[in-house]
Short mmCIF file of C-alpha atoms in Angstrom, two decimals:
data_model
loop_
_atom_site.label_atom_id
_atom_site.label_comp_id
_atom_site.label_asym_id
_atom_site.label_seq_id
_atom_site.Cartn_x
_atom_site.Cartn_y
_atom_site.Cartn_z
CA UNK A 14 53.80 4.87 12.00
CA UNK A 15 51.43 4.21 8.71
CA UNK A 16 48.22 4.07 11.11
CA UNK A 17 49.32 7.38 12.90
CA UNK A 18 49.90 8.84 9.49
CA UNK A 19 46.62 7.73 8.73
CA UNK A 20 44.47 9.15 11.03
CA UNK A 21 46.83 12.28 10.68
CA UNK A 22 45.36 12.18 6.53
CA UNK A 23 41.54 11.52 7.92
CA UNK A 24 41.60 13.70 10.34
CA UNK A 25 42.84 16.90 8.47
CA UNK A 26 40.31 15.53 6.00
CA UNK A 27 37.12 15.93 7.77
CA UNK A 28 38.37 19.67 9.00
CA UNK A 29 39.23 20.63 5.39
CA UNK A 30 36.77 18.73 3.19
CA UNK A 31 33.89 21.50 3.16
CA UNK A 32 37.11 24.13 1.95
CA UNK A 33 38.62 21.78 -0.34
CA UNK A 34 34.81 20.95 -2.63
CA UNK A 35 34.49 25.43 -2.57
CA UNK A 36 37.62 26.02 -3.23
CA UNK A 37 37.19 23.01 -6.72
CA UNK A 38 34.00 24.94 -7.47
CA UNK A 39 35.33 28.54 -7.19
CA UNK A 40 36.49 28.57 -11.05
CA UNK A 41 38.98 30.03 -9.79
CA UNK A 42 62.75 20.24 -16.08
CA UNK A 43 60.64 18.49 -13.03
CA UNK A 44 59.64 20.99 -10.17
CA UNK A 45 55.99 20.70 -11.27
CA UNK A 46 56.54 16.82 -10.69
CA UNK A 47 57.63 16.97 -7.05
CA UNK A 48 54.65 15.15 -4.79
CA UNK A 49 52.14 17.73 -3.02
CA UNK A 50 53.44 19.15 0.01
CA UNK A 51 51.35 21.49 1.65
CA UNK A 52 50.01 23.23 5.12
CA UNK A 53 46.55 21.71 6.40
CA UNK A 54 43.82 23.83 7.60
CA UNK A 55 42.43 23.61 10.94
CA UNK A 56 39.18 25.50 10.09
CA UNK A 57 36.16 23.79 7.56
CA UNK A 58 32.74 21.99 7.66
CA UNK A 59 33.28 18.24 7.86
CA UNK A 60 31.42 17.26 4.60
CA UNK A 61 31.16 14.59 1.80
CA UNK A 62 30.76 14.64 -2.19
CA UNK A 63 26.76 14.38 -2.33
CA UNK A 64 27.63 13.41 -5.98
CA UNK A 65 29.91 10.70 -5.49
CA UNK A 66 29.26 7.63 -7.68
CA UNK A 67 30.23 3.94 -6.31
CA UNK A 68 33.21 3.02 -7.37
CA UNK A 69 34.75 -0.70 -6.90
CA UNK A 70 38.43 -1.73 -8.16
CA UNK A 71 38.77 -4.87 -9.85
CA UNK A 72 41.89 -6.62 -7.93
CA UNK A 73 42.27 -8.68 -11.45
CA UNK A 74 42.99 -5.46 -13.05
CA UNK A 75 45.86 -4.23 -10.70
CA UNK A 76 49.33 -4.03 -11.78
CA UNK A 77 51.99 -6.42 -10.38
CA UNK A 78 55.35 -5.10 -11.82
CA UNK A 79 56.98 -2.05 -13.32
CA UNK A 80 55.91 -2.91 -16.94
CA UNK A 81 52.14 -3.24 -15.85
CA UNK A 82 52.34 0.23 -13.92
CA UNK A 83 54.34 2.07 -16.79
CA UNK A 84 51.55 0.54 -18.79
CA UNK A 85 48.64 2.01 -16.69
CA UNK A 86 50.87 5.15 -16.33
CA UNK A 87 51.25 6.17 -19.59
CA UNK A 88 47.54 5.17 -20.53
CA UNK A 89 46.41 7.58 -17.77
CA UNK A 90 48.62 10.92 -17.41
CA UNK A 91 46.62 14.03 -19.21
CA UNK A 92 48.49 15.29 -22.32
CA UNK A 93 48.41 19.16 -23.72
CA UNK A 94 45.09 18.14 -25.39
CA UNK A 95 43.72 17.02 -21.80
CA UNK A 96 44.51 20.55 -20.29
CA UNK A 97 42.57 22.68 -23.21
CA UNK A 98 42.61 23.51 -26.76
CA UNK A 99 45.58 25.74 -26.59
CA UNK A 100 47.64 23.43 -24.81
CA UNK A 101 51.09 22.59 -26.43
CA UNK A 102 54.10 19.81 -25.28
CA UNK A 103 57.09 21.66 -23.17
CA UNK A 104 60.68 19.79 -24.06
CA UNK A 105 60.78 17.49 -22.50
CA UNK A 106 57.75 15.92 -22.41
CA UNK A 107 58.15 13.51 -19.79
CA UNK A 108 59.88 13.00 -17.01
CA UNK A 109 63.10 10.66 -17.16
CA UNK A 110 62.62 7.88 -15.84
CA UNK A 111 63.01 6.29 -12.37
CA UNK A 112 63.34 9.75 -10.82
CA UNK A 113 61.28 10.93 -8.04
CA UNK A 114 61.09 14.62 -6.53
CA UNK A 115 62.25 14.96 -2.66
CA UNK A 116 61.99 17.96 -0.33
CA UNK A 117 64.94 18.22 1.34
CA UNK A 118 65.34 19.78 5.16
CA UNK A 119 65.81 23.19 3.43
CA UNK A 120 62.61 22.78 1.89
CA UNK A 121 64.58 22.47 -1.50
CA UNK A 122 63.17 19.73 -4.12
CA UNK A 123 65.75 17.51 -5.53
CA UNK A 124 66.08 14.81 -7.96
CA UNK A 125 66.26 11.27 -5.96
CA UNK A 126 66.23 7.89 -6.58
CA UNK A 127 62.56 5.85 -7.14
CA UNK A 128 61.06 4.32 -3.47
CA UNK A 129 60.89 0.85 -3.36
CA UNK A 130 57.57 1.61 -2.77
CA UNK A 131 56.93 2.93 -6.44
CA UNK A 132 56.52 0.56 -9.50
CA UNK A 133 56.39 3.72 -11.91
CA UNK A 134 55.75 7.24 -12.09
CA UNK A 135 55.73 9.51 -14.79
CA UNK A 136 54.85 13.58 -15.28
CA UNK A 137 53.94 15.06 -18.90
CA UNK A 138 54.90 18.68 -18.73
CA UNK A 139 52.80 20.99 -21.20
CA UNK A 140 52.10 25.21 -21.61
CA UNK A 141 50.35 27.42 -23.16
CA UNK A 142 53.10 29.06 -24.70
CA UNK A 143 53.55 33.14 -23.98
CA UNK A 144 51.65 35.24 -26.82
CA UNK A 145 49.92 38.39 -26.99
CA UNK A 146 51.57 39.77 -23.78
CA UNK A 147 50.86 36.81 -21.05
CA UNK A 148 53.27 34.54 -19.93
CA UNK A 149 53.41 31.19 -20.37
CA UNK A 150 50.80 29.21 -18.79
CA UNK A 151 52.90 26.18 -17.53
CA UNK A 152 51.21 22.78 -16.36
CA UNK A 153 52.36 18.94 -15.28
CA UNK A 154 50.57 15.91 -14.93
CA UNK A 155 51.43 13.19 -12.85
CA UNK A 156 50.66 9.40 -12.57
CA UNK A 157 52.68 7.60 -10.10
CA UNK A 158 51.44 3.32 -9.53
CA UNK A 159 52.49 2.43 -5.82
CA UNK A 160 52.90 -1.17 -4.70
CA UNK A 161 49.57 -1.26 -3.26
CA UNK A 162 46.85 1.12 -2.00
CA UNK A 163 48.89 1.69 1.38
CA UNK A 164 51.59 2.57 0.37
CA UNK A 165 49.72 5.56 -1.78
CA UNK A 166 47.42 6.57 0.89
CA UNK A 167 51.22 6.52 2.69
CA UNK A 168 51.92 9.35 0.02
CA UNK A 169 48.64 10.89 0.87
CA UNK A 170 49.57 11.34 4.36
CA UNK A 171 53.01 11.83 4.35
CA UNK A 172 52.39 14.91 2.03
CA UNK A 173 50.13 17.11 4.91
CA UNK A 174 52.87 15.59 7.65
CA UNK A 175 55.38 17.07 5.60
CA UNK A 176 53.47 20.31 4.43
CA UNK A 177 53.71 21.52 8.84
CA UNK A 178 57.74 22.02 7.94
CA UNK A 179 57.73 23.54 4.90
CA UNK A 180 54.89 25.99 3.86
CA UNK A 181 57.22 27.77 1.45
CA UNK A 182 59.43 25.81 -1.15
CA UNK A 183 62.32 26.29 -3.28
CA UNK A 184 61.39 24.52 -6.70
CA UNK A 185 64.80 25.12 -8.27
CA UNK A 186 67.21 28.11 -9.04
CA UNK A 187 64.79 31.18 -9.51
CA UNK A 188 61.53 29.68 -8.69
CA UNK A 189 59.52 29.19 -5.55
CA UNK A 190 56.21 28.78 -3.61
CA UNK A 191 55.36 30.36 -0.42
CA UNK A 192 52.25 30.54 1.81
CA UNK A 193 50.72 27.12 0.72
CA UNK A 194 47.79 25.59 1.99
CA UNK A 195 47.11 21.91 1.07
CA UNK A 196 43.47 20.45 2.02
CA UNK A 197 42.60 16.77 1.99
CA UNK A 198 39.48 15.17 1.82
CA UNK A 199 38.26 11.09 1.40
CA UNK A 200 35.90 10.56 -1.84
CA UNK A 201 33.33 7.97 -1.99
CA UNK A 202 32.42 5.58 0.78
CA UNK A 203 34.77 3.11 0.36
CA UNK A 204 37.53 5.78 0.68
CA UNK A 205 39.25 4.55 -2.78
CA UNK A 206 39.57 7.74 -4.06
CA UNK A 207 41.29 10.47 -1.32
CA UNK A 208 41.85 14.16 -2.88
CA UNK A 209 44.36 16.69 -1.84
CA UNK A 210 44.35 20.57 -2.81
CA UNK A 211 47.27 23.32 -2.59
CA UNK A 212 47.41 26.32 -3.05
CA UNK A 213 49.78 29.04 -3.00
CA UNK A 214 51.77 31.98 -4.51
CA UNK A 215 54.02 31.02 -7.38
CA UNK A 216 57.05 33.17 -7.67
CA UNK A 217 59.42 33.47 -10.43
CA UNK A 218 62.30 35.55 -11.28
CA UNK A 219 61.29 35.72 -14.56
CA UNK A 220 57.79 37.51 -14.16
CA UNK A 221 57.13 40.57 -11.98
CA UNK A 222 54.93 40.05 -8.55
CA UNK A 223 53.31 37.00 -7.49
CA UNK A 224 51.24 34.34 -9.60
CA UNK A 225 49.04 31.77 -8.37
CA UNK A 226 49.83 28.08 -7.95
CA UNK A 227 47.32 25.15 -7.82
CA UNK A 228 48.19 21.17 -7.52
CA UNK A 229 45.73 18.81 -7.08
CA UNK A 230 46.02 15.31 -6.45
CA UNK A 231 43.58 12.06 -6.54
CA UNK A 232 44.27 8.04 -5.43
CA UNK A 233 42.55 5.66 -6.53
CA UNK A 234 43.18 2.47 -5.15
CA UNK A 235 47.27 2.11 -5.59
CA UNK A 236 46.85 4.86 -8.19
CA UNK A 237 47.67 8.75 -7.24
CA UNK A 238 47.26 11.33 -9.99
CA UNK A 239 48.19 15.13 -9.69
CA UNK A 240 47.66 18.24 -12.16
CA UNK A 241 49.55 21.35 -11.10
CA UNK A 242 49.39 24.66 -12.26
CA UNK A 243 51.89 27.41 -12.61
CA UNK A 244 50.70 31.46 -13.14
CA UNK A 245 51.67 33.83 -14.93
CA UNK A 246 51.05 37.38 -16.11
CA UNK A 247 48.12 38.03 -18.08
CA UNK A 248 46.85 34.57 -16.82
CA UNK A 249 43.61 34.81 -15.10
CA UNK A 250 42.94 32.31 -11.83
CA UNK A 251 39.69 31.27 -13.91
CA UNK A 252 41.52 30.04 -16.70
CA UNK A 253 44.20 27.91 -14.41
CA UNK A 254 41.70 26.22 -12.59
CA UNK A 255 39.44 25.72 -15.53
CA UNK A 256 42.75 23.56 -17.23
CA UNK A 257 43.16 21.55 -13.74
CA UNK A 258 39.82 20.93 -13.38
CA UNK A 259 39.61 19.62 -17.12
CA UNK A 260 43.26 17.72 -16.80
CA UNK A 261 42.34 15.54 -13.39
CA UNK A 262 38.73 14.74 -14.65
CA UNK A 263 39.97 13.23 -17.17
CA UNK A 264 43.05 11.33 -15.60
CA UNK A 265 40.41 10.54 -13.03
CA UNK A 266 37.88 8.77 -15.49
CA UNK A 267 40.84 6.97 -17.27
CA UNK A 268 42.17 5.50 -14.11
CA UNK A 269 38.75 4.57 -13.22
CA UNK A 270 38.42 2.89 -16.33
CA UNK A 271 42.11 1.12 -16.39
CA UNK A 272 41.10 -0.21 -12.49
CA UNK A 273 37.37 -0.57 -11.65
CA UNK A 274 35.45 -3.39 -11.73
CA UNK A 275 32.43 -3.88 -14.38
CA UNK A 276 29.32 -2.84 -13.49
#
């Protein structure tokens, strides 16, 4: 099953990789924390990063238990100061531990219970708070250390398999996504690093019409790392994807840092 999910990821990643690198340079309690679950496209120019660097993990450097991967974890998810100037901690900050988002058949996230595949995840939750007449500009960051590098490029997979039964989503009691698409492309030649885009509406009892929603989400090695981004009025797409972009750069070049080899 793994291998079929696998060529399942690759495949929808060649079709969607030349959408997936326009869409990243078009400017444009826990729901935020739930994995990416998306719709792939069938349309796209099978493509590459031309700017890729090389990029070699350092097996030394991998963690082994949960107190190496909370570790890593904490040293690598993207606080308010990560996201932007203006950026400010929600309460709570993080995530409480050993809890892990599922979708259930109703396309409903729910709190479960930590896969044994999992040493440690953790999402920081921060906003820029509403002022002058916008709403609050609501982001999450998430860092979750698998077992080993299958079992995240499992996650990977598993999230565009997924994405075919549910392309809208109840996030919890007033909130929800609809008509997502979710993109995936491999990064670098040695395929350590695999990216995944969604996109969608964001809707929310609490504001008036549709706002966008963003999540993007990197592995690296055993390592997956995902910034998501909530709308809201008087929020411009430009300034949403200007914070992700910011947010998984930098969780990217920590996680590089925590798990590559010298050069």
């Amino acid at each position: 099953m793994r291998d079929a999910y696998g060529r399942v990821l690759r495949a929808a990643a060649v079709a969607a990789g030349g959408l997936l690198l326009a869409g990243c340079s078009s400017g444009g309690g826990g729901d935020e924390a739930k994995p990416s679950r998306g719709t792939p496209s069938a349309s796209g120019t099978a493509t590459t990063s031309p700017t890729a660097r090389a990029f070699t993990l350092d097996p030394k450097k991998a963690p082994r238990n949960a107190a190496d991967a909370k570790r890593l974890a904490l040293a690598i998810v993207a606080g308010p100061d990560d996201w932007g100037p203006d950026f400010a901690k929600r309460t709570p900050f993080l995530s409480a531990p050993g809890s892990w988002p599922v979708l259930d058949a109703n396309c409903e996230w729910e709190v479960g219970a930590l896969p044994r595949s999992v040493l440690y995840s953790v999402t920081a939750y921060s906003e820029i708070p509403a002022a002058g007449g916008k709403g609050p500009l609501r982001v999450a960051a998430t860092v979750t250390v698998h077992r080993t590098a299958a079992d995240a490029d499992w996650e990977m997979a598993e999230t565009l398999e997924e994405a075919l039964h549910c392309p809208d989503q109840q996030l919890r009691q007033g909130e929800r996504i609809t008509g997502l698409q979710s993109l995936g492309v491999p990064y670098g030649s040695d395929e350590n690093l695999d990216t995944l885009m969604e996109r969608g509406s964001y809707l929310a009892d609490a504001f008036k019409g549709p706002q966008s929603y963003s999540w993007y989400q990197l592995r690296i090695g055993q390592v997956s790392v995902a910034a998501v981004v909530k709308g809201a009025p008087g929020r411009t797409r430009a300034e949403s994807d200007d914070a992700q972009i910011r947010a998984s750069a930098t969780m990217q070049e920590r996680a590089k840092n925590q798990l590559g080899a010298q050069s």
